[in-house]
Amino acid sequence: MPGNPPPSPSTATAPGHDPELSAPRLRRRRPKRARPTALPASAPAPPRRAGVALVASLLGFTVITIDVSAVNIALPAIRDSLNGGMAGQQWVMDAYTLMFAALMLSAGAIADRAGARRAYAWGVALFTLTSLGCALAPGIGVLVAARLAQGGAAAVVMPASLALIRQAYEDTQERARAIALWTVGGSVAMAAGPVLGGLLTESAGWRAVFLLNLPVGAVILGLLVRVPRSPRRPAALDGGGQLTAVLALAGLTFAVIEGGHLGWTSLPVLIAAVLAVASGFAFRVVESRHRQPMVPLAMLRERQVSVPLAVGFAVNAAFYGGIFLLGLYYQQLRGMSGIAAGLMFVPMSAVVTATNLLSPRLAERIGRRPVIIAGQLVFTAAMLAMLLLTAHTPVWLVLLLLLPLSIGGALAVPALTALLIDAVPRERVGTASGLLNSLRQTGGALAIALFGSLLSGPGGGFSLPGMRLCLLAVATLLLATTTLSRLLLPRD
């Protein structure tokens, strides 16, 4: 993911807020002699333990990021092994992304209520177990079900991992450096994922891609034993809003994926579309009546909130959709091996990492609005440049044409994240950041769903005209959000 914005772990992690001071009953029950493993939230962790917490957090964020890009390379092998077809490949990717997007809305509250360390341990343990379920799946249906659970676990891991860093580093400069390492780790993981996916798929089969998560999960759980306990904070859970959000996204994703295969007027597709619309309406009603909604509707009426959310959706639709297309293009149209296809992503991922580091400095010099607009225009150029790809395009030219894809999102996302966070009150930073991550993941899921429907050629295989239609669709979306950014975002 280009410039994946760190989801703030809600108000419990806001500077100056000490959750333990708001829970005197818990403090009175403690023994007079403080235990070394239960430091108050306001006390800085010892340097060694802070380093352990950082390593544990970084490993978790890395493994859930690698899982996305590595599995993308393994899709053709999964199709051949389990006979999933194009729809099966779409569901393997979107099942994970769907639950990741939907549960991200309340994952911060879960981390607050359980405590960051405990929530992180739960998330990592579930992610590890579901990875084993993916590796042992006998059919495409079981694999998709395991991927749903895996995506839900990843949604808990991401904000809890950042909350651990907030707990470990009280000094703002040290915490900023730790978060920078956490963010760069995600970019490196995105670069390593395709290569690892290709190597493992070619040498040991696609199931090894999921088995890789098992030792990493065990290492993380071992490190967490040395991390101080995290304080708990009362946080409201919006069950009705969460349920309707999941149903709306699931119905919409099903309708888009299966519409291209079963027919847009088939009964299952129509039922899914009705479910999506009804659940979306129910979500709005529930959020408008809830005392502490997970998505305050009034916040969405602020253009400095709504426009960055729309841009985040479009950028991830372009990035995830583009990665999905390229993985199939390399292997199914050009006949590359999994290893060769994975290596094709390395230069692009390296440029993404470098651009992530450059974007904040560029925004300081020329302003966030120009950087956000420029990033989208570069991304639009990337979609149009990919229209030139054929089955015989020289490899060096393919890599050259993909440079704008590496730069566009990585340029725009850090700037739009900073703009969004500055536009909301401090107590709403966690909500806004979680919503941005959720919409970004939703954009990626829907792009894969739509692209798979448009992509299928004769026999359900890869179609070059279908690929070009996908690229034109997402380029149009990016031009629309660029126009919104130019008209509605304030000048710096």
XYZ file of C-alpha atoms in Angstrom:
492
model
C 0.000 0.000 0.000
C 1.492 3.376 -0.806
C 2.144 5.459 2.252
C -0.113 3.461 4.526
C -1.209 6.019 7.174
C -0.740 4.929 10.767
C -4.187 4.552 12.350
C -4.122 6.434 15.622
C -5.323 4.226 18.464
C -8.079 6.654 19.453
C -8.067 8.977 22.434
C -6.190 6.637 24.729
C -3.064 7.426 22.759
C -3.515 11.171 22.532
C -0.647 13.193 24.022
C -1.281 14.183 27.582
C -4.020 11.606 28.147
C -3.341 9.025 30.847
C -5.994 6.299 30.859
C -4.979 5.106 34.327
C -5.734 8.476 35.890
C -9.332 8.068 34.763
C -9.647 4.666 36.449
C -8.949 5.178 40.169
C -10.680 1.945 41.192
C -8.156 -0.092 39.267
C -5.278 1.773 40.875
C -6.579 1.248 44.437
C -6.599 -2.508 43.930
C -2.935 -2.637 43.071
C -0.386 -3.769 45.675
C 1.754 -1.032 47.115
C 4.908 -2.457 45.578
C 4.778 -1.791 41.838
C 5.395 -4.720 39.558
C 8.035 -4.123 36.861
C 5.788 -5.472 34.116
C 2.894 -3.102 34.743
C 4.271 0.377 34.232
C 1.847 3.302 34.374
C 0.988 4.645 30.958
C 2.642 7.964 31.817
C 5.978 6.356 32.738
C 8.364 5.759 29.869
C 9.252 2.127 29.270
C 12.894 1.123 29.804
C 14.849 1.488 26.549
C 15.307 -2.265 26.159
C 11.605 -2.972 26.620
C 10.685 -0.090 24.322
C 12.873 -1.675 21.658
C 11.184 -5.033 22.167
C 7.755 -3.397 21.789
C 8.902 -1.687 18.581
C 10.246 -4.928 17.099
C 7.023 -6.769 17.993
C 4.896 -4.003 16.452
C 7.032 -3.811 13.338
C 6.899 -7.572 12.782
C 3.112 -7.610 13.049
C 2.637 -4.737 10.622
C 5.162 -6.319 8.276
C 3.533 -9.743 8.200
C 0.010 -8.449 7.485
C 1.444 -6.284 4.688
C 3.510 -9.084 3.165
C 0.442 -11.302 3.213
C -1.359 -9.022 0.740
C 1.390 -8.686 -1.860
C 2.685 -12.264 -1.551
C -0.754 -13.817 -2.012
C -1.307 -11.658 -5.109
C 1.612 -13.424 -6.813
C 0.326 -16.836 -5.693
C -3.150 -16.341 -7.248
C -2.519 -18.253 -10.510
C -1.124 -21.219 -8.548
C -4.136 -21.137 -6.214
C -6.451 -21.098 -9.248
C -4.725 -24.110 -10.782
C -4.708 -26.020 -7.494
C -8.244 -25.316 -6.279
C -10.013 -24.580 -9.591
C -11.280 -21.229 -8.402
C -11.318 -19.395 -11.723
C -11.218 -15.607 -11.943
C -13.979 -15.204 -9.339
C -12.070 -17.425 -6.934
C -8.932 -15.310 -7.319
C -10.953 -12.166 -6.646
C -12.504 -13.634 -3.496
C -9.136 -14.795 -2.142
C -7.957 -11.178 -2.247
C -11.203 -9.423 -1.378
C -12.245 -11.658 1.530
C -9.156 -10.472 3.395
C -9.507 -6.844 2.366
C -13.257 -6.752 3.047
C -12.984 -7.728 6.706
C -9.883 -5.594 7.119
C -11.815 -2.560 5.855
C -15.017 -3.175 7.808
C -13.529 -4.070 11.198
C -10.961 -1.276 11.052
C -13.781 1.078 12.043
C -14.003 -0.372 15.561
C -10.556 -1.947 15.949
C -9.251 1.075 17.847
C -12.036 0.776 20.414
C -11.246 -2.926 20.827
C -7.601 -2.091 21.526
C -8.665 0.511 24.091
C -11.036 -1.810 25.932
C -8.730 -4.827 26.023
C -5.449 -2.949 26.331
C -3.002 -2.622 23.457
C -0.787 -5.568 24.401
C -3.665 -7.970 24.969
C -5.519 -6.892 21.790
C -2.307 -7.202 19.792
C -1.664 -10.689 21.182
C -5.213 -11.760 20.352
C -4.931 -10.354 16.837
C -1.547 -11.974 16.156
C -2.675 -15.337 17.575
C -5.825 -15.331 15.431
C -3.877 -14.212 12.365
C -1.422 -17.081 12.894
C -4.160 -19.686 13.350
C -6.115 -18.495 10.321
C -2.920 -18.529 8.251
C -2.641 -22.219 9.134
C -6.276 -22.620 8.065
C -5.462 -20.981 4.720
C -2.490 -23.291 4.194
C -4.563 -26.408 4.909
C -7.644 -25.342 2.906
C -8.901 -28.247 0.777
C -11.016 -26.059 -1.492
C -11.598 -22.484 -2.561
C -14.585 -22.026 -0.215
C -12.587 -22.952 2.884
C -9.723 -20.742 1.759
C -12.034 -17.745 1.311
C -13.579 -18.345 4.755
C -10.128 -18.506 6.354
C -9.144 -15.319 4.532
C -12.201 -13.556 5.979
C -11.076 -14.449 9.511
C -7.489 -13.532 8.657
C -8.570 -10.068 7.492
C -10.518 -9.534 10.712
C -7.428 -10.426 12.742
C -5.285 -8.049 10.671
C -7.738 -5.226 11.398
C -7.038 -5.680 15.126
C -3.280 -6.042 14.662
C -2.733 -2.769 12.815
C -4.057 -0.179 15.342
C -2.921 -2.254 18.331
C 0.630 -2.364 16.961
C 0.712 1.420 16.788
C -0.791 1.674 20.277
C 2.106 -0.421 21.594
C 4.556 2.092 20.155
C 2.622 4.966 21.743
C 2.788 3.166 25.081
C 6.504 2.409 24.820
C 7.736 5.870 23.776
C 6.567 8.875 25.779
C 9.119 11.247 24.276
C 7.575 12.753 21.155
C 10.782 12.736 19.108
C 11.595 9.133 19.967
C 8.011 8.156 19.212
C 8.137 9.935 15.843
C 11.287 8.023 14.918
C 9.682 4.743 16.005
C 6.555 5.434 13.944
C 8.734 6.343 10.951
C 10.451 2.952 11.233
C 7.030 1.298 11.542
C 5.823 3.032 8.355
C 8.960 2.314 6.340
C 8.729 -1.312 7.488
C 5.367 -1.541 5.747
C 6.836 -0.209 2.519
C 9.752 -2.652 2.689
C 7.286 -5.477 3.344
C 5.287 -4.477 0.280
C 8.495 -4.713 -1.754
C 9.520 -8.052 -0.254
C 6.051 -9.633 -0.481
C 5.963 -10.335 -4.240
C 9.497 -11.745 -4.210
C 8.774 -13.990 -1.228
C 5.457 -15.006 -2.749
C 7.137 -15.957 -6.004
C 10.009 -17.829 -4.342
C 7.754 -19.776 -2.005
C 5.169 -20.580 -4.663
C 7.778 -21.818 -7.144
C 9.834 -23.803 -4.619
C 7.294 -25.137 -2.117
C 3.827 -24.332 -3.473
C 1.308 -21.597 -2.685
C 0.493 -23.032 0.751
C 3.982 -22.066 1.926
C 3.020 -18.395 1.507
C 0.605 -18.797 4.436
C 2.841 -21.139 6.446
C 5.466 -18.383 6.525
C 3.229 -16.485 8.965
C 3.394 -19.214 11.616
C 6.997 -18.758 12.850
C 6.655 -14.978 12.631
C 3.517 -15.098 14.774
C 5.281 -17.295 17.324
C 8.192 -14.831 17.536
C 5.815 -11.890 18.068
C 3.942 -13.667 20.863
C 7.268 -14.524 22.496
C 8.363 -10.876 22.370
C 5.077 -9.679 23.881
C 5.887 -11.543 27.106
C 8.590 -8.915 27.698
C 6.338 -5.944 26.886
C 4.683 -4.182 29.878
C 0.954 -4.593 30.322
C -1.193 -1.962 28.671
C -3.826 0.022 30.556
C -7.451 -0.440 29.608
C -9.827 2.391 28.857
C -13.612 2.325 28.625
C -14.485 2.716 24.948
C -17.910 2.421 23.384
C -18.441 -0.319 20.827
C -21.002 0.427 18.141
C -22.250 -3.089 17.400
C -25.149 -2.007 15.203
C -22.957 0.255 13.106
C -20.278 -2.413 12.768
C -22.758 -5.095 11.702
C -24.475 -2.929 9.095
C -21.093 -1.791 7.737
C -19.964 -5.404 7.269
C -23.249 -6.360 5.575
C -23.154 -3.338 3.257
C -19.564 -3.994 2.148
C -20.143 -7.740 1.800
C -23.291 -7.258 -0.283
C -21.644 -4.706 -2.532
C -18.505 -6.799 -3.033
C -20.530 -9.928 -3.824
C -22.684 -8.062 -6.326
C -19.682 -6.601 -8.142
C -17.638 -9.831 -8.218
C -20.426 -12.226 -9.107
C -22.244 -9.795 -11.399
C -19.542 -10.250 -14.015
C -19.770 -14.042 -13.783
C -23.396 -14.882 -12.950
C -24.932 -11.945 -14.784
C -25.946 -8.562 -13.405
C -29.633 -9.496 -13.348
C -29.200 -12.914 -11.727
C -31.130 -13.471 -8.492
C -28.098 -13.822 -6.146
C -26.575 -10.612 -7.502
C -29.847 -8.686 -7.151
C -30.294 -9.953 -3.578
C -26.733 -8.889 -2.724
C -27.313 -5.432 -4.229
C -30.526 -4.980 -2.232
C -28.707 -6.095 0.926
C -25.934 -3.574 0.292
C -28.377 -0.670 -0.198
C -30.564 -1.624 2.768
C -27.557 -2.115 5.049
C -26.064 1.195 3.949
C -29.298 2.968 4.810
C -29.495 1.112 8.141
C -25.898 2.134 8.887
C -26.787 5.783 8.415
C -29.827 5.461 10.707
C -27.871 3.620 13.403
C -25.007 6.128 13.357
C -27.370 9.114 13.522
C -29.034 7.709 16.675
C -26.061 6.235 18.521
C -24.738 8.280 21.449
C -21.133 7.468 20.524
C -21.162 6.437 16.848
C -18.030 4.955 15.355
C -18.535 7.239 12.335
C -19.903 10.653 13.390
C -21.926 11.744 10.369
C -21.412 15.437 11.095
C -17.678 14.946 10.627
C -18.241 13.724 7.078
C -19.864 17.017 6.128
C -16.534 18.816 6.579
C -14.871 19.028 3.183
C -11.398 18.769 4.738
C -12.538 15.343 5.940
C -14.742 14.118 3.088
C -12.339 15.053 0.267
C -9.286 13.263 1.761
C -11.499 10.224 2.359
C -12.613 10.248 -1.292
C -9.018 10.667 -2.468
C -7.852 7.808 -0.229
C -10.555 5.574 -1.719
C -9.545 6.427 -5.294
C -5.804 6.116 -4.697
C -6.087 2.663 -3.163
C -8.499 1.579 -5.892
C -5.821 2.518 -8.402
C -2.931 0.978 -6.470
C -4.502 -2.317 -5.397
C -6.305 -2.621 -8.713
C -3.068 -1.969 -10.574
C -1.130 -4.535 -8.535
C -3.893 -7.098 -9.130
C -3.783 -6.445 -12.882
C 0.001 -6.582 -13.074
C 0.262 -9.859 -11.170
C -2.062 -11.497 -13.691
C -0.493 -9.674 -16.659
C 2.998 -10.904 -15.808
C 2.033 -14.535 -15.264
C -1.015 -15.194 -17.438
C -0.321 -12.971 -20.452
C 3.495 -12.892 -20.527
C 4.001 -16.384 -19.068
C 6.457 -15.296 -16.363
C 7.252 -17.542 -13.434
C 6.160 -16.518 -9.948
C 9.718 -15.510 -9.030
C 10.151 -13.379 -12.148
C 6.763 -11.715 -11.587
C 7.698 -10.949 -7.975
C 10.997 -9.399 -8.986
C 9.149 -7.081 -11.387
C 7.576 -5.360 -8.360
C 10.854 -4.640 -6.542
C 11.862 -1.421 -8.387
C 8.329 -0.077 -8.047
C 8.238 -0.782 -4.295
C 11.641 0.834 -3.791
C 10.387 4.018 -5.458
C 7.247 3.908 -3.259
C 9.424 3.812 -0.116
C 11.592 6.718 -1.267
C 8.564 8.806 -2.257
C 6.923 8.170 1.114
C 9.921 9.780 2.779
C 9.984 12.684 0.329
C 6.283 13.567 0.419
C 6.124 15.204 3.896
C 9.134 17.408 3.111
C 7.636 18.429 -0.207
C 4.328 19.260 1.500
C 6.156 21.521 3.957
C 7.698 23.473 1.089
C 4.841 23.867 -1.378
C 1.789 22.912 0.712
C -0.359 19.819 1.104
C -3.012 20.706 -1.464
C -0.575 20.911 -4.431
C 1.060 17.633 -3.346
C -2.305 15.853 -3.109
C -3.356 17.128 -6.533
C 0.021 16.311 -8.104
C -0.032 12.789 -6.672
C -3.426 12.074 -8.217
C -2.384 13.493 -11.585
C 0.724 11.315 -11.589
C -1.436 8.311 -10.703
C -3.812 9.127 -13.569
C -0.819 9.277 -15.905
C 0.221 5.859 -14.595
C -3.134 4.333 -15.539
C -2.946 5.854 -19.020
C 0.678 4.750 -19.487
C -0.282 1.158 -18.700
C -2.652 1.233 -21.686
C 0.463 0.806 -23.846
C 1.321 -2.600 -22.367
C 1.070 -5.624 -24.656
C 2.158 -9.238 -24.395
C 5.470 -8.342 -26.066
C 6.345 -4.981 -24.484
C 10.080 -5.027 -23.575
C 10.663 -5.565 -19.863
C 12.687 -2.354 -19.519
C 9.793 -0.383 -21.014
C 7.293 -2.079 -18.689
C 9.364 -0.997 -15.683
C 9.636 2.537 -17.072
C 5.878 2.799 -17.640
C 5.253 1.697 -14.055
C 7.268 4.533 -12.492
C 4.225 6.851 -12.214
C 2.341 4.031 -10.441
C 5.144 3.954 -7.866
C 5.078 7.695 -7.267
C 1.458 8.832 -7.400
C -0.090 7.258 -4.305
C 3.062 7.489 -2.216
C 3.148 11.224 -2.950
C -0.507 11.917 -2.139
C -1.287 9.695 0.868
C 1.061 11.189 3.521
C -0.150 14.700 2.660
C -3.854 13.835 2.692
C -3.412 11.931 5.971
C -1.787 14.935 7.631
C -4.511 17.226 6.253
C -7.243 14.953 7.602
C -5.702 14.619 11.064
C -5.268 18.385 11.376
C -8.897 18.953 10.341
C -10.470 17.024 13.240
C -10.342 17.573 17.017
C -7.695 15.612 18.890
C -10.278 13.278 20.412
C -11.465 12.351 16.893
C -8.045 11.585 15.394
C -8.403 7.852 15.980
C -11.859 7.822 14.405
C -10.748 9.825 11.372
C -7.616 7.751 10.829
C -9.536 4.488 11.168
C -12.155 5.731 8.718
C -9.465 6.710 6.207
C -7.857 3.281 6.444
C -11.244 1.617 6.118
C -12.168 3.556 2.977
C -8.756 2.974 1.452
C -9.110 -0.776 1.958
C -12.671 -0.608 0.597
C -11.401 1.141 -2.521
C -8.890 -1.649 -3.076
C -11.482 -4.383 -2.500
C -14.024 -2.871 -4.890
C -11.376 -2.255 -7.542
C -10.354 -5.923 -7.474
C -14.017 -6.932 -7.556
C -14.769 -4.715 -10.559
C -11.523 -5.445 -12.388
C -12.056 -9.193 -12.213
C -15.492 -8.750 -13.775
C -14.168 -6.545 -16.578
C -10.977 -8.521 -17.095
C -12.329 -11.936 -18.028
C -11.881 -12.880 -21.651
C -12.972 -16.034 -23.467
C -12.948 -18.959 -21.047
C -12.646 -16.635 -18.035
C -8.938 -15.939 -18.601
C -6.929 -12.719 -18.734
C -8.030 -10.267 -21.432
C -5.879 -7.363 -22.618
C -8.917 -5.301 -23.775
C -10.485 -5.952 -20.362
C -7.323 -4.704 -18.668
C -7.445 -1.492 -20.669
C -11.090 -0.961 -19.748
C -10.150 -1.328 -16.055
C -7.374 1.233 -16.418
C -9.664 3.761 -18.094
C -12.281 3.309 -15.347
C -9.855 4.022 -12.522
C -8.241 6.917 -14.420
C -11.698 8.507 -14.683
C -12.210 8.068 -10.935
C -8.858 9.709 -10.197
C -9.659 12.671 -12.446
C -12.936 13.124 -10.524
C -11.220 13.174 -7.117
C -8.497 15.464 -8.479
C -11.207 17.928 -9.493
C -12.763 17.698 -6.013
C -9.362 18.347 -4.440
C -8.770 21.400 -6.606
C -12.216 22.893 -5.986
C -12.863 22.040 -2.318
C -9.566 21.742 -0.478
C -8.357 24.996 1.119
C -5.203 26.594 -0.148
C -2.222 26.303 2.183
